[in-house]
Coordinates of C-alpha atoms in Angstrom, one line a residue:
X11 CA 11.9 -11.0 -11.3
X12 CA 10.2 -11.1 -7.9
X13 CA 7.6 -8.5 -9.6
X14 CA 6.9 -10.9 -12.3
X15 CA 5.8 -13.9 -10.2
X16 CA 3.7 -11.5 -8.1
X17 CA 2.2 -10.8 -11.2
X18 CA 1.5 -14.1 -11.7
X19 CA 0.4 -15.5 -8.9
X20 CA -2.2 -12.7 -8.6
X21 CA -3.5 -13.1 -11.8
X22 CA -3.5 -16.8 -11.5
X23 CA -6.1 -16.0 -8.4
X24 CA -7.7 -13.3 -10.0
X25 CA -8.7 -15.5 -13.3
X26 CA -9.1 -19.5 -12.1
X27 CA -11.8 -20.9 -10.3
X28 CA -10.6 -22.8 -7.2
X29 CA -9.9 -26.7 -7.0
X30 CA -11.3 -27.6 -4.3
X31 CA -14.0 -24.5 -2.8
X32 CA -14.6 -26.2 0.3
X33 CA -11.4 -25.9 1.3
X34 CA -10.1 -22.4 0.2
X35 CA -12.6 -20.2 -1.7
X36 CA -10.5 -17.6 -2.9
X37 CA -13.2 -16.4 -5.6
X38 CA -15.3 -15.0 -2.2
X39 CA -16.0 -11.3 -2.9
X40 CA -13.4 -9.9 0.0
X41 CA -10.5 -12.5 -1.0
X42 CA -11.4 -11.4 -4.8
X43 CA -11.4 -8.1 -3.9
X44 CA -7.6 -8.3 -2.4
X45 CA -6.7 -10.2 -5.2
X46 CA -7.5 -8.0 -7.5
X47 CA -5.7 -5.1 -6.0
X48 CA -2.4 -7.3 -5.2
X49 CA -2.7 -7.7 -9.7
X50 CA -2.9 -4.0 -10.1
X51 CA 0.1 -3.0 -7.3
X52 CA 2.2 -5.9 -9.3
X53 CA 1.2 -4.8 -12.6
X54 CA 1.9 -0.6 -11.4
X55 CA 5.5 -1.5 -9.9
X56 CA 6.6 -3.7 -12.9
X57 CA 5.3 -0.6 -14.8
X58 CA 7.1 1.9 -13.1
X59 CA 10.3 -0.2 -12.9
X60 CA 10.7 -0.7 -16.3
X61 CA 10.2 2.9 -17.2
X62 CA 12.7 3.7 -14.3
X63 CA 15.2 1.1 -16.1
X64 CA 14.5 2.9 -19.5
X65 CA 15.1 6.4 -18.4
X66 CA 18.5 5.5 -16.3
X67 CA 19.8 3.4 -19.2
X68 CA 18.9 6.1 -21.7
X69 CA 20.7 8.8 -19.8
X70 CA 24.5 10.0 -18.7
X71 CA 25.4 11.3 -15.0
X72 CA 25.7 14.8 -16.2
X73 CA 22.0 15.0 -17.3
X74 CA 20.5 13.0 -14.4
X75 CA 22.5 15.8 -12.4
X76 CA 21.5 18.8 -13.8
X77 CA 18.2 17.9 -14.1
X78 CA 16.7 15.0 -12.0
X79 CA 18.4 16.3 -9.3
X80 CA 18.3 20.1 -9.8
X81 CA 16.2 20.9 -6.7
X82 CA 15.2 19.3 -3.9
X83 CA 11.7 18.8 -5.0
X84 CA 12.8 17.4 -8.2
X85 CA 15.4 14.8 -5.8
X86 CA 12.5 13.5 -3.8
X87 CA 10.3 12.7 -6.8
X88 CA 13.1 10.7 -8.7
X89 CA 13.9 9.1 -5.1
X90 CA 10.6 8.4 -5.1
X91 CA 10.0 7.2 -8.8
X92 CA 13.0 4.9 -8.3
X93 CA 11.9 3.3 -5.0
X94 CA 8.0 2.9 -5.8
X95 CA 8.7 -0.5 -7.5
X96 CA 9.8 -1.9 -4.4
X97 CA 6.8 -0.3 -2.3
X98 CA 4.2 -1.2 -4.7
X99 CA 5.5 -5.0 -4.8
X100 CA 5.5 -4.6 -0.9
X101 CA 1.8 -3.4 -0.9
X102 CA 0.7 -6.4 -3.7
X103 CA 2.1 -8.9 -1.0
X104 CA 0.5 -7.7 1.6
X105 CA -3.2 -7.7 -0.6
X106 CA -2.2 -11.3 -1.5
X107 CA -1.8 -12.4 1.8
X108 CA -4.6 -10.5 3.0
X109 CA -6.5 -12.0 -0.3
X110 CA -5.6 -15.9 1.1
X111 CA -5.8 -15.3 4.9
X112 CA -9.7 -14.0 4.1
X113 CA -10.5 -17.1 1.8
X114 CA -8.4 -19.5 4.2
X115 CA -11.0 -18.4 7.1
X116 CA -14.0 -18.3 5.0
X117 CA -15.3 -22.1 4.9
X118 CA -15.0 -22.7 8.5
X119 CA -12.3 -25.3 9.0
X120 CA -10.4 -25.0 11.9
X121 CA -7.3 -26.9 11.3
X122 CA -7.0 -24.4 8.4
X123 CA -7.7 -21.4 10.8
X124 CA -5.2 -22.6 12.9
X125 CA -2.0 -23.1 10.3
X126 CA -3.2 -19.6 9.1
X127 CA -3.3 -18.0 12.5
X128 CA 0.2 -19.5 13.2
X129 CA 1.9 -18.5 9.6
X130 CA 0.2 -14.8 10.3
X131 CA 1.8 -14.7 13.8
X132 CA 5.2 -16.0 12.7
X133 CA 4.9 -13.3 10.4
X134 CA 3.7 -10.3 12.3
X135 CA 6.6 -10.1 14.5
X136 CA 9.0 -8.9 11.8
X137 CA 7.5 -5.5 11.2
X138 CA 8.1 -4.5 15.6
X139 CA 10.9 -6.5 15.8
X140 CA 12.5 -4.7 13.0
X141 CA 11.5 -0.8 14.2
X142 CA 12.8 -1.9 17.8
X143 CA 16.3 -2.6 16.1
X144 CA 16.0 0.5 13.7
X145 CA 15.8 2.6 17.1
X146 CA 18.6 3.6 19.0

């Protein structure tokens, strides 16, 4: 579901022309740019998870066991295959954000810079904060 309004939302960026361009161009070459890749990371991971939801609910235990997991190269591609809609939907909201912090600093407002600045920092902590925990 979360895939599907990525999806969205980037194409939504990717085809409209902004409101109001003074205030958040998002149609500026970089922002576009961003934009464009967030659409094709949402579009690859809704891909990829409905092929992985096809081939799981197509097949029993015995046959994902004897042969999706009959070596251990064979293991860490399906791990792989399985957990690459998650990774790609990560990377398409990072390229989003990326997309909107770019056009929210391009017209030179600095009340906007600010809010941005402050919703990046609340943000940025999670990522250390997170491996600091993960460590024992």
């Amino acid at each position: 579901m979360l895939c599907l309004q990525m999806l969205t939302t980037s194409a939504v960026f990717v085809s409209t022309q902004p409101p109001l361009t003074s205030f958040l161009p998002y149609t500026f070459r970089g922002a576009y740019i961003f934009a464009f890749l967030s659409f094709t990371h949402a579009l690859g991971g809704l891909m990829c998870g409905l092929a992985v939801l096809n081939i799981y609910g197509a097949c029993d235990r015995i046959w994902v066991k004897d042969v999706l997991t009959a070596s251990r190269f064979r293991l860490c591609c399906t791990l792989r295959f399985v957990g690459w809609p998650c990774i790609s939907l990560t990377i398409s909201i990072m390229f989003l954000m990326l997309a909107l912090l770019i056009a929210s600093y391009a017209p030179e407002l600095w009340w906007v810079q600010c809010l941005i600045t402050v919703e990046v920092l609340s943000w940025a902590w999670l990522p250390p904060f997170f491996t600091w925990c993960a460590i024992s």
